[in-house]
Structures are given as C-alpha cells and as structure tokens.
Amino acid sequence: MVQFRGAYCTFDTNAIWGAMAEGKHRLFAWLLVQRKILTTSGGLVTEPTQGVEIEEWWNASMLGLPKELKRAKASIMIHTIWNVWKERNRRVFQGVATSPMRVLALIKDDLNYTSLALRREEFSLFS
C-alpha cells in the first residue's frame, strides 16, 4: 500500500471545488492537500505536525459535516491556508513579516469580500 501513497486522492474533492472561494484559492488548496506545492528549496510543503498528513487533516476537518457547513468550513480553511502561504512568501521573498493579528485580519477580509461577491451571508460573523 505504501507504494501507492499519493497516487490517488482519498479526500472529498467536492469540499474544495464547492467551497465559496476564488478559483485560484481552490486550486491552491487542491494542490496543497495532495502535497504538490513546491517551496524555494525545491521540496514539497511539509506537514505542520510530525506524522499528520495534510490530506488526513483535511478529511478529519470535513468528516460528518452537512453539505452547507462543509462548504463554509472549506472556505474558511482555504482562505486561511492561502493567507498563511502568502505570508510565508512575503517573509521568504520580501523579507517582510506581518503580525499574526494582521494575517487574521486579511483572512477575515478575504472571507467578507467573498461573501459580498457571492451575495452570501455565511461569513457575516467576521464583519
């Protein structure tokens, strides 16, 4: 079974593609869950916790949620990982670090803009 690891996906792709996010955000999340995002060193993004695969984290987060709640949670997760990735790139390529509170504010802004653009109120709690 180990030889097939990464050869196929076991996560719910509908959660990513059905999320309320821009296409570039969904594509990024899809690539990240499959560990296909390259870093400047040429290596793949590593898991945040030893022994926890990103795909497992995604599956555990989506497990047992109804469709609408799954879409909302996927959107929040996608916007979060997108903004954390952008912050990582700012630090690596520009040598500039933003505070964690500012990154959180950027995540909330993205969610609010998406909500406004889609005329949805799922993220009104971030206003």
Short mmCIF file of N, CA, C and O in Angstrom, two decimals:
data_model
loop_
_atom_site.label_atom_id
_atom_site.label_comp_id
_atom_site.label_asym_id
_atom_site.label_seq_id
_atom_site.Cartn_x
_atom_site.Cartn_y
_atom_site.Cartn_z
N MET A 1 0.82 -1.20 0.00
CA MET A 1 0.00 0.00 0.00
C MET A 1 0.86 1.26 0.00
O MET A 1 0.48 2.26 -0.57
N VAL A 2 2.04 1.19 0.61
CA VAL A 2 2.91 2.35 0.70
C VAL A 2 3.33 2.82 -0.70
O VAL A 2 3.43 4.01 -0.94
N GLN A 3 3.54 1.89 -1.61
CA GLN A 3 3.98 2.28 -2.95
C GLN A 3 2.94 3.11 -3.69
O GLN A 3 3.28 3.83 -4.61
N PHE A 4 1.67 3.02 -3.29
CA PHE A 4 0.62 3.78 -3.95
C PHE A 4 0.31 5.10 -3.26
O PHE A 4 -0.54 5.85 -3.73
N ARG A 5 0.96 5.38 -2.14
CA ARG A 5 0.69 6.61 -1.40
C ARG A 5 0.91 7.82 -2.31
O ARG A 5 1.95 7.96 -2.93
N GLY A 6 -0.09 8.67 -2.40
CA GLY A 6 -0.02 9.85 -3.24
C GLY A 6 -0.41 9.60 -4.69
O GLY A 6 -0.49 10.53 -5.47
N ALA A 7 -0.64 8.35 -5.06
CA ALA A 7 -1.01 8.03 -6.43
C ALA A 7 -2.47 8.34 -6.71
O ALA A 7 -2.87 8.50 -7.85
N TYR A 8 -3.27 8.42 -5.68
CA TYR A 8 -4.68 8.73 -5.82
C TYR A 8 -5.12 9.52 -4.59
O TYR A 8 -4.48 9.46 -3.55
N CYS A 9 -6.19 10.27 -4.72
CA CYS A 9 -6.63 11.08 -3.58
C CYS A 9 -7.76 10.36 -2.84
O CYS A 9 -8.58 9.68 -3.44
N THR A 10 -7.73 10.51 -1.53
CA THR A 10 -8.77 9.91 -0.71
C THR A 10 -9.62 10.97 -0.04
O THR A 10 -10.46 10.66 0.79
N PHE A 11 -9.40 12.23 -0.37
CA PHE A 11 -10.16 13.29 0.25
C PHE A 11 -11.37 13.66 -0.60
O PHE A 11 -11.45 13.32 -1.77
N ASP A 12 -12.29 14.35 0.04
CA ASP A 12 -13.53 14.76 -0.62
C ASP A 12 -13.25 15.99 -1.47
O ASP A 12 -13.22 17.10 -0.97
N THR A 13 -13.02 15.79 -2.75
CA THR A 13 -12.70 16.90 -3.64
C THR A 13 -13.86 17.87 -3.79
O THR A 13 -13.65 19.05 -4.06
N ASN A 14 -15.08 17.39 -3.58
CA ASN A 14 -16.24 18.29 -3.69
C ASN A 14 -16.20 19.40 -2.65
O ASN A 14 -16.71 20.49 -2.89
N ALA A 15 -15.60 19.13 -1.50
CA ALA A 15 -15.49 20.17 -0.47
C ALA A 15 -14.62 21.32 -0.95
O ALA A 15 -14.90 22.48 -0.68
N ILE A 16 -13.56 21.00 -1.68
CA ILE A 16 -12.68 22.06 -2.20
C ILE A 16 -13.34 22.77 -3.37
O ILE A 16 -13.46 23.98 -3.40
N TRP A 17 -13.79 22.01 -4.35
CA TRP A 17 -14.34 22.63 -5.57
C TRP A 17 -15.69 23.29 -5.32
O TRP A 17 -16.07 24.19 -6.06
N GLY A 18 -16.39 22.89 -4.27
CA GLY A 18 -17.67 23.51 -3.94
C GLY A 18 -17.55 24.65 -2.95
O GLY A 18 -18.53 25.30 -2.63
N ALA A 19 -16.34 24.90 -2.47
CA ALA A 19 -16.13 25.95 -1.48
C ALA A 19 -16.39 27.33 -2.08
O ALA A 19 -16.22 27.54 -3.28
N MET A 20 -16.79 28.25 -1.24
CA MET A 20 -17.02 29.63 -1.67
C MET A 20 -15.69 30.37 -1.62
O MET A 20 -15.34 31.01 -0.64
N ALA A 21 -14.92 30.22 -2.71
CA ALA A 21 -13.61 30.83 -2.81
C ALA A 21 -13.30 31.01 -4.29
O ALA A 21 -13.89 30.36 -5.15
N GLU A 22 -12.33 31.89 -4.56
CA GLU A 22 -11.91 32.09 -5.94
C GLU A 22 -11.26 30.82 -6.47
O GLU A 22 -10.74 30.01 -5.70
N GLY A 23 -11.25 30.69 -7.77
CA GLY A 23 -10.66 29.52 -8.39
C GLY A 23 -9.21 29.31 -8.01
O GLY A 23 -8.78 28.19 -7.76
N LYS A 24 -8.43 30.39 -7.96
CA LYS A 24 -7.01 30.25 -7.61
C LYS A 24 -6.84 29.73 -6.19
O LYS A 24 -5.91 28.98 -5.90
N HIS A 25 -7.75 30.11 -5.29
CA HIS A 25 -7.69 29.62 -3.90
C HIS A 25 -8.03 28.13 -3.84
O HIS A 25 -7.39 27.37 -3.13
N ARG A 26 -9.05 27.74 -4.59
CA ARG A 26 -9.44 26.32 -4.61
C ARG A 26 -8.36 25.46 -5.23
O ARG A 26 -8.06 24.38 -4.73
N LEU A 27 -7.77 25.93 -6.33
CA LEU A 27 -6.68 25.19 -6.96
C LEU A 27 -5.50 25.04 -6.00
O LEU A 27 -4.91 23.96 -5.88
N PHE A 28 -5.16 26.13 -5.30
CA PHE A 28 -4.07 26.07 -4.33
C PHE A 28 -4.36 25.03 -3.25
O PHE A 28 -3.50 24.22 -2.91
N ALA A 29 -5.58 25.03 -2.71
CA ALA A 29 -5.95 24.07 -1.67
C ALA A 29 -5.88 22.65 -2.20
O ALA A 29 -5.39 21.74 -1.51
N TRP A 30 -6.36 22.43 -3.41
CA TRP A 30 -6.34 21.11 -4.01
C TRP A 30 -4.91 20.61 -4.16
O TRP A 30 -4.60 19.46 -3.83
N LEU A 31 -4.01 21.48 -4.63
CA LEU A 31 -2.60 21.10 -4.77
C LEU A 31 -1.96 20.87 -3.40
O LEU A 31 -1.17 19.94 -3.23
N LEU A 32 -2.30 21.71 -2.43
CA LEU A 32 -1.72 21.57 -1.10
C LEU A 32 -2.11 20.26 -0.45
O LEU A 32 -1.26 19.56 0.11
N VAL A 33 -3.38 19.91 -0.52
CA VAL A 33 -3.84 18.66 0.09
C VAL A 33 -3.14 17.46 -0.54
O VAL A 33 -2.86 16.47 0.13
N GLN A 34 -2.80 17.57 -1.81
CA GLN A 34 -2.09 16.48 -2.48
C GLN A 34 -0.57 16.60 -2.35
O GLN A 34 0.16 15.81 -2.94
N ARG A 35 -0.11 17.60 -1.60
CA ARG A 35 1.32 17.84 -1.37
C ARG A 35 2.07 18.10 -2.68
O ARG A 35 3.16 17.59 -2.90
N LYS A 36 1.50 18.95 -3.51
CA LYS A 36 2.11 19.27 -4.80
C LYS A 36 2.60 20.71 -4.88
O LYS A 36 2.94 21.19 -5.94
N ILE A 37 2.63 21.42 -3.75
CA ILE A 37 3.12 22.80 -3.72
C ILE A 37 4.63 22.76 -3.47
O ILE A 37 5.09 22.21 -2.47
N LEU A 38 5.40 23.35 -4.38
CA LEU A 38 6.85 23.38 -4.22
C LEU A 38 7.29 24.59 -3.42
O LEU A 38 6.66 25.65 -3.47
N THR A 39 8.40 24.45 -2.72
CA THR A 39 8.98 25.56 -1.96
C THR A 39 10.23 26.03 -2.69
O THR A 39 10.65 25.44 -3.68
N THR A 40 10.85 27.11 -2.20
CA THR A 40 12.04 27.65 -2.85
C THR A 40 13.19 26.66 -2.86
O THR A 40 14.04 26.70 -3.72
N SER A 41 13.22 25.77 -1.88
CA SER A 41 14.30 24.78 -1.81
C SER A 41 14.02 23.62 -2.75
O SER A 41 14.82 22.70 -2.84
N GLY A 42 12.90 23.65 -3.46
CA GLY A 42 12.57 22.58 -4.38
C GLY A 42 11.82 21.44 -3.72
O GLY A 42 11.39 20.51 -4.38
N GLY A 43 11.67 21.52 -2.41
CA GLY A 43 10.96 20.46 -1.70
C GLY A 43 9.48 20.77 -1.61
O GLY A 43 9.03 21.87 -1.91
N LEU A 44 8.73 19.78 -1.20
CA LEU A 44 7.29 19.97 -1.02
C LEU A 44 7.02 20.59 0.34
O LEU A 44 7.84 20.52 1.25
N VAL A 45 5.86 21.20 0.47
CA VAL A 45 5.44 21.75 1.76
C VAL A 45 5.39 20.60 2.76
O VAL A 45 4.86 19.54 2.47
N THR A 46 5.94 20.82 3.93
CA THR A 46 5.94 19.78 4.95
C THR A 46 4.72 19.92 5.84
O THR A 46 4.15 21.00 5.96
N GLU A 47 4.35 18.83 6.47
CA GLU A 47 3.20 18.82 7.35
C GLU A 47 3.49 19.65 8.61
O GLU A 47 4.62 19.65 9.08
N PRO A 48 2.48 20.33 9.17
CA PRO A 48 2.71 21.15 10.35
C PRO A 48 3.05 20.34 11.60
O PRO A 48 3.75 20.80 12.45
N THR A 49 2.56 19.12 11.68
CA THR A 49 2.81 18.27 12.84
C THR A 49 3.41 16.96 12.37
O THR A 49 2.94 16.39 11.38
N GLN A 50 4.42 16.51 13.07
CA GLN A 50 5.05 15.24 12.71
C GLN A 50 3.99 14.13 12.64
O GLN A 50 3.24 13.92 13.59
N GLY A 51 3.93 13.43 11.53
CA GLY A 51 3.03 12.29 11.41
C GLY A 51 1.61 12.62 10.98
O GLY A 51 0.80 11.73 10.78
N VAL A 52 1.27 13.89 10.84
CA VAL A 52 -0.08 14.27 10.41
C VAL A 52 0.00 14.75 8.96
O VAL A 52 0.63 15.74 8.66
N GLU A 53 -0.61 13.99 8.08
CA GLU A 53 -0.64 14.36 6.66
C GLU A 53 -1.69 15.44 6.44
O GLU A 53 -2.73 15.47 7.10
N ILE A 54 -1.44 16.32 5.49
CA ILE A 54 -2.39 17.39 5.18
C ILE A 54 -3.72 16.80 4.73
O ILE A 54 -4.78 17.28 5.11
N GLU A 55 -3.65 15.75 3.95
CA GLU A 55 -4.87 15.10 3.46
C GLU A 55 -5.69 14.55 4.63
O GLU A 55 -6.92 14.67 4.66
N GLU A 56 -5.02 13.95 5.61
CA GLU A 56 -5.72 13.43 6.79
C GLU A 56 -6.35 14.58 7.59
O GLU A 56 -7.47 14.46 8.09
N TRP A 57 -5.62 15.68 7.72
CA TRP A 57 -6.14 16.85 8.42
C TRP A 57 -7.39 17.36 7.72
O TRP A 57 -8.41 17.66 8.36
N TRP A 58 -7.34 17.44 6.38
CA TRP A 58 -8.49 17.92 5.62
C TRP A 58 -9.68 16.98 5.81
O TRP A 58 -10.79 17.43 6.09
N ASN A 59 -9.45 15.68 5.67
CA ASN A 59 -10.53 14.71 5.82
C ASN A 59 -11.15 14.76 7.20
O ASN A 59 -12.38 14.73 7.34
N ALA A 60 -10.32 14.84 8.23
CA ALA A 60 -10.83 14.89 9.61
C ALA A 60 -11.66 16.15 9.84
O ALA A 60 -12.66 16.12 10.55
N SER A 61 -11.27 17.24 9.21
CA SER A 61 -11.99 18.50 9.38
C SER A 61 -13.35 18.48 8.69
O SER A 61 -14.27 19.17 9.11
N MET A 62 -13.48 17.71 7.62
CA MET A 62 -14.72 17.66 6.85
C MET A 62 -15.66 16.53 7.27
O MET A 62 -16.82 16.51 6.90
N LEU A 63 -15.14 15.60 8.06
CA LEU A 63 -15.87 14.38 8.40
C LEU A 63 -17.21 14.67 9.09
O LEU A 63 -17.27 15.39 10.08
N GLY A 64 -18.28 14.12 8.53
CA GLY A 64 -19.59 14.16 9.15
C GLY A 64 -20.32 15.49 9.10
O GLY A 64 -21.37 15.65 9.73
N LEU A 65 -19.80 16.46 8.36
CA LEU A 65 -20.47 17.76 8.28
C LEU A 65 -21.54 17.74 7.19
O LEU A 65 -21.34 17.15 6.12
N PRO A 66 -22.68 18.42 7.43
CA PRO A 66 -23.66 18.56 6.35
C PRO A 66 -23.08 19.43 5.23
O PRO A 66 -22.14 20.19 5.44
N LYS A 67 -23.65 19.31 4.05
CA LYS A 67 -23.11 19.94 2.84
C LYS A 67 -22.84 21.44 3.01
O LYS A 67 -21.76 21.92 2.68
N GLU A 68 -23.81 22.21 3.49
CA GLU A 68 -23.62 23.66 3.61
C GLU A 68 -22.55 24.03 4.62
O GLU A 68 -21.77 24.94 4.40
N LEU A 69 -22.51 23.31 5.74
CA LEU A 69 -21.49 23.58 6.75
C LEU A 69 -20.12 23.18 6.23
O LEU A 69 -19.12 23.85 6.48
N LYS A 70 -20.08 22.10 5.45
CA LYS A 70 -18.82 21.66 4.84
C LYS A 70 -18.29 22.72 3.87
O LYS A 70 -17.10 23.03 3.86
N ARG A 71 -19.20 23.31 3.09
CA ARG A 71 -18.79 24.37 2.15
C ARG A 71 -18.24 25.57 2.89
O ARG A 71 -17.22 26.14 2.50
N ALA A 72 -18.91 25.96 3.96
CA ALA A 72 -18.47 27.13 4.73
C ALA A 72 -17.13 26.85 5.41
O ALA A 72 -16.21 27.69 5.37
N LYS A 73 -16.99 25.68 6.02
CA LYS A 73 -15.73 25.34 6.69
C LYS A 73 -14.59 25.22 5.68
O LYS A 73 -13.48 25.69 5.94
N ALA A 74 -14.86 24.61 4.53
CA ALA A 74 -13.84 24.50 3.49
C ALA A 74 -13.39 25.89 3.04
O ALA A 74 -12.20 26.13 2.84
N SER A 75 -14.33 26.80 2.91
CA SER A 75 -14.00 28.17 2.51
C SER A 75 -13.10 28.84 3.54
O SER A 75 -12.10 29.48 3.18
N ILE A 76 -13.43 28.68 4.80
CA ILE A 76 -12.60 29.27 5.86
C ILE A 76 -11.21 28.66 5.84
O ILE A 76 -10.20 29.37 5.92
N MET A 77 -11.13 27.35 5.71
CA MET A 77 -9.83 26.67 5.68
C MET A 77 -9.01 27.10 4.47
O MET A 77 -7.81 27.34 4.57
N ILE A 78 -9.66 27.21 3.32
CA ILE A 78 -8.95 27.60 2.09
C ILE A 78 -8.42 29.02 2.21
O ILE A 78 -7.26 29.29 1.89
N HIS A 79 -9.24 29.94 2.69
CA HIS A 79 -8.78 31.33 2.84
C HIS A 79 -7.67 31.42 3.88
O HIS A 79 -6.75 32.23 3.74
N THR A 80 -7.73 30.58 4.89
CA THR A 80 -6.69 30.59 5.93
C THR A 80 -5.37 30.09 5.36
O THR A 80 -4.33 30.77 5.50
N ILE A 81 -5.38 28.94 4.69
CA ILE A 81 -4.12 28.42 4.17
C ILE A 81 -3.56 29.31 3.06
O ILE A 81 -2.35 29.46 2.94
N TRP A 82 -4.44 29.95 2.29
CA TRP A 82 -4.00 30.87 1.24
C TRP A 82 -3.26 32.05 1.86
O TRP A 82 -2.17 32.42 1.41
N ASN A 83 -3.82 32.64 2.89
CA ASN A 83 -3.19 33.81 3.51
C ASN A 83 -1.93 33.45 4.30
O ASN A 83 -0.99 34.24 4.35
N VAL A 84 -1.89 32.27 4.90
CA VAL A 84 -0.67 31.82 5.57
C VAL A 84 0.42 31.60 4.52
O VAL A 84 1.58 31.97 4.73
N TRP A 85 0.05 31.03 3.37
CA TRP A 85 1.02 30.84 2.29
C TRP A 85 1.54 32.18 1.78
O TRP A 85 2.74 32.35 1.55
N LYS A 86 0.64 33.14 1.60
CA LYS A 86 1.07 34.46 1.14
C LYS A 86 2.00 35.12 2.16
O LYS A 86 2.98 35.77 1.77
N GLU A 87 1.72 34.95 3.44
CA GLU A 87 2.60 35.49 4.48
C GLU A 87 3.96 34.82 4.44
O GLU A 87 5.00 35.47 4.56
N ARG A 88 3.96 33.51 4.25
CA ARG A 88 5.23 32.79 4.12
C ARG A 88 6.04 33.34 2.96
O ARG A 88 7.24 33.59 3.07
N ASN A 89 5.39 33.59 1.82
CA ASN A 89 6.08 34.13 0.66
C ASN A 89 6.59 35.55 0.89
O ASN A 89 7.68 35.90 0.43
N ARG A 90 5.82 36.36 1.62
CA ARG A 90 6.30 37.72 1.96
C ARG A 90 7.60 37.63 2.76
O ARG A 90 8.54 38.37 2.53
N ARG A 91 7.63 36.72 3.72
CA ARG A 91 8.81 36.57 4.57
C ARG A 91 10.01 36.04 3.79
O ARG A 91 11.13 36.52 3.96
N VAL A 92 9.77 35.05 2.92
CA VAL A 92 10.86 34.43 2.17
C VAL A 92 11.39 35.35 1.08
O VAL A 92 12.60 35.53 0.94
N PHE A 93 10.50 35.95 0.29
CA PHE A 93 10.92 36.68 -0.89
C PHE A 93 11.11 38.18 -0.68
O PHE A 93 11.88 38.81 -1.39
N GLN A 94 10.38 38.77 0.28
CA GLN A 94 10.49 40.20 0.51
C GLN A 94 11.17 40.54 1.82
O GLN A 94 11.49 41.70 2.06
N GLY A 95 11.36 39.56 2.68
CA GLY A 95 11.99 39.80 3.97
C GLY A 95 11.13 40.63 4.90
O GLY A 95 11.63 41.29 5.80
N VAL A 96 9.82 40.60 4.68
CA VAL A 96 8.87 41.39 5.47
C VAL A 96 7.96 40.44 6.24
O VAL A 96 7.42 39.50 5.66
N ALA A 97 7.79 40.71 7.52
CA ALA A 97 6.91 39.87 8.34
C ALA A 97 5.70 40.68 8.80
O ALA A 97 5.84 41.79 9.30
N THR A 98 4.54 40.12 8.61
CA THR A 98 3.29 40.72 9.08
C THR A 98 2.92 40.05 10.40
O THR A 98 3.19 38.87 10.58
N SER A 99 2.30 40.77 11.28
CA SER A 99 1.92 40.21 12.58
C SER A 99 0.81 39.17 12.39
O SER A 99 0.03 39.25 11.44
N PRO A 100 0.74 38.20 13.29
CA PRO A 100 -0.34 37.21 13.21
C PRO A 100 -1.73 37.85 13.23
O PRO A 100 -2.63 37.37 12.53
N MET A 101 -1.90 38.92 13.98
CA MET A 101 -3.20 39.60 14.01
C MET A 101 -3.54 40.22 12.66
O MET A 101 -4.70 40.23 12.25
N ARG A 102 -2.53 40.71 11.95
CA ARG A 102 -2.76 41.29 10.62
C ARG A 102 -3.13 40.18 9.63
O ARG A 102 -3.99 40.37 8.77
N VAL A 103 -2.47 39.03 9.73
CA VAL A 103 -2.80 37.90 8.85
C VAL A 103 -4.24 37.46 9.11
O VAL A 103 -5.00 37.21 8.18
N LEU A 104 -4.63 37.41 10.38
CA LEU A 104 -6.02 37.07 10.72
C LEU A 104 -6.99 38.09 10.13
O LEU A 104 -8.03 37.71 9.58
N ALA A 105 -6.62 39.36 10.19
CA ALA A 105 -7.48 40.40 9.61
C ALA A 105 -7.59 40.21 8.09
O ALA A 105 -8.67 40.40 7.52
N LEU A 106 -6.50 39.83 7.45
CA LEU A 106 -6.53 39.58 6.00
C LEU A 106 -7.43 38.40 5.66
O LEU A 106 -8.16 38.43 4.67
N ILE A 107 -7.39 37.36 6.49
CA ILE A 107 -8.26 36.20 6.29
C ILE A 107 -9.72 36.63 6.41
O ILE A 107 -10.55 36.29 5.56
N LYS A 108 -10.03 37.40 7.44
CA LYS A 108 -11.41 37.88 7.63
C LYS A 108 -11.84 38.75 6.47
O LYS A 108 -12.98 38.64 5.99
N ASP A 109 -10.94 39.63 6.01
CA ASP A 109 -11.27 40.48 4.87
C ASP A 109 -11.58 39.65 3.63
O ASP A 109 -12.57 39.90 2.93
N ASP A 110 -10.75 38.66 3.35
CA ASP A 110 -10.98 37.79 2.19
C ASP A 110 -12.33 37.10 2.28
O ASP A 110 -13.07 37.02 1.30
N LEU A 111 -12.65 36.60 3.47
CA LEU A 111 -13.94 35.92 3.65
C LEU A 111 -15.10 36.88 3.45
O LEU A 111 -16.10 36.54 2.83
N ASN A 112 -14.97 38.09 3.97
CA ASN A 112 -16.03 39.09 3.80
C ASN A 112 -16.18 39.50 2.34
O ASN A 112 -17.30 39.64 1.85
N TYR A 113 -15.06 39.69 1.64
CA TYR A 113 -15.13 40.07 0.22
C TYR A 113 -15.77 38.96 -0.60
O TYR A 113 -16.58 39.22 -1.49
N THR A 114 -15.43 37.72 -0.29
CA THR A 114 -16.03 36.59 -1.00
C THR A 114 -17.53 36.54 -0.72
O THR A 114 -18.32 36.32 -1.63
N SER A 115 -17.89 36.74 0.53
CA SER A 115 -19.30 36.73 0.90
C SER A 115 -20.07 37.82 0.15
O SER A 115 -21.16 37.58 -0.36
N LEU A 116 -19.49 39.01 0.08
CA LEU A 116 -20.13 40.11 -0.64
C LEU A 116 -20.23 39.81 -2.14
O LEU A 116 -21.25 40.06 -2.77
N ALA A 117 -19.15 39.29 -2.70
CA ALA A 117 -19.13 39.00 -4.13
C ALA A 117 -20.16 37.93 -4.50
O ALA A 117 -20.77 38.00 -5.56
N LEU A 118 -20.34 36.97 -3.62
CA LEU A 118 -21.29 35.89 -3.89
C LEU A 118 -22.67 36.17 -3.32
O LEU A 118 -23.57 35.34 -3.45
N ARG A 119 -22.79 37.33 -2.66
CA ARG A 119 -24.05 37.72 -2.00
C ARG A 119 -24.53 36.63 -1.05
O ARG A 119 -25.69 36.24 -1.05
N ARG A 120 -23.59 36.14 -0.25
CA ARG A 120 -23.90 35.13 0.74
C ARG A 120 -23.63 35.73 2.11
O ARG A 120 -22.86 36.67 2.24
N GLU A 121 -24.25 35.19 3.14
CA GLU A 121 -24.06 35.72 4.48
C GLU A 121 -23.42 34.73 5.42
O GLU A 121 -23.45 34.91 6.63
N GLU A 122 -22.79 33.68 4.90
CA GLU A 122 -22.18 32.67 5.75
C GLU A 122 -21.08 33.24 6.64
O GLU A 122 -20.84 32.77 7.73
N PHE A 123 -20.40 34.28 6.14
CA PHE A 123 -19.25 34.80 6.86
C PHE A 123 -19.53 36.15 7.52
O PHE A 123 -18.63 36.88 7.85
N SER A 124 -20.79 36.49 7.71
CA SER A 124 -21.11 37.77 8.31
C SER A 124 -20.59 37.87 9.74
O SER A 124 -20.46 38.96 10.25
N LEU A 125 -20.27 36.74 10.36
CA LEU A 125 -19.74 36.79 11.71
C LEU A 125 -18.34 37.39 11.74
O LEU A 125 -17.87 37.78 12.80
N PHE A 126 -17.70 37.55 10.59
CA PHE A 126 -16.37 38.14 10.56
C PHE A 126 -16.39 39.64 10.30
O PHE A 126 -15.37 40.25 10.13
N SER A 127 -17.54 40.22 10.25
CA SER A 127 -17.65 41.66 9.97
C SER A 127 -17.15 42.49 11.11
O SER A 127 -17.19 42.12 12.24
#
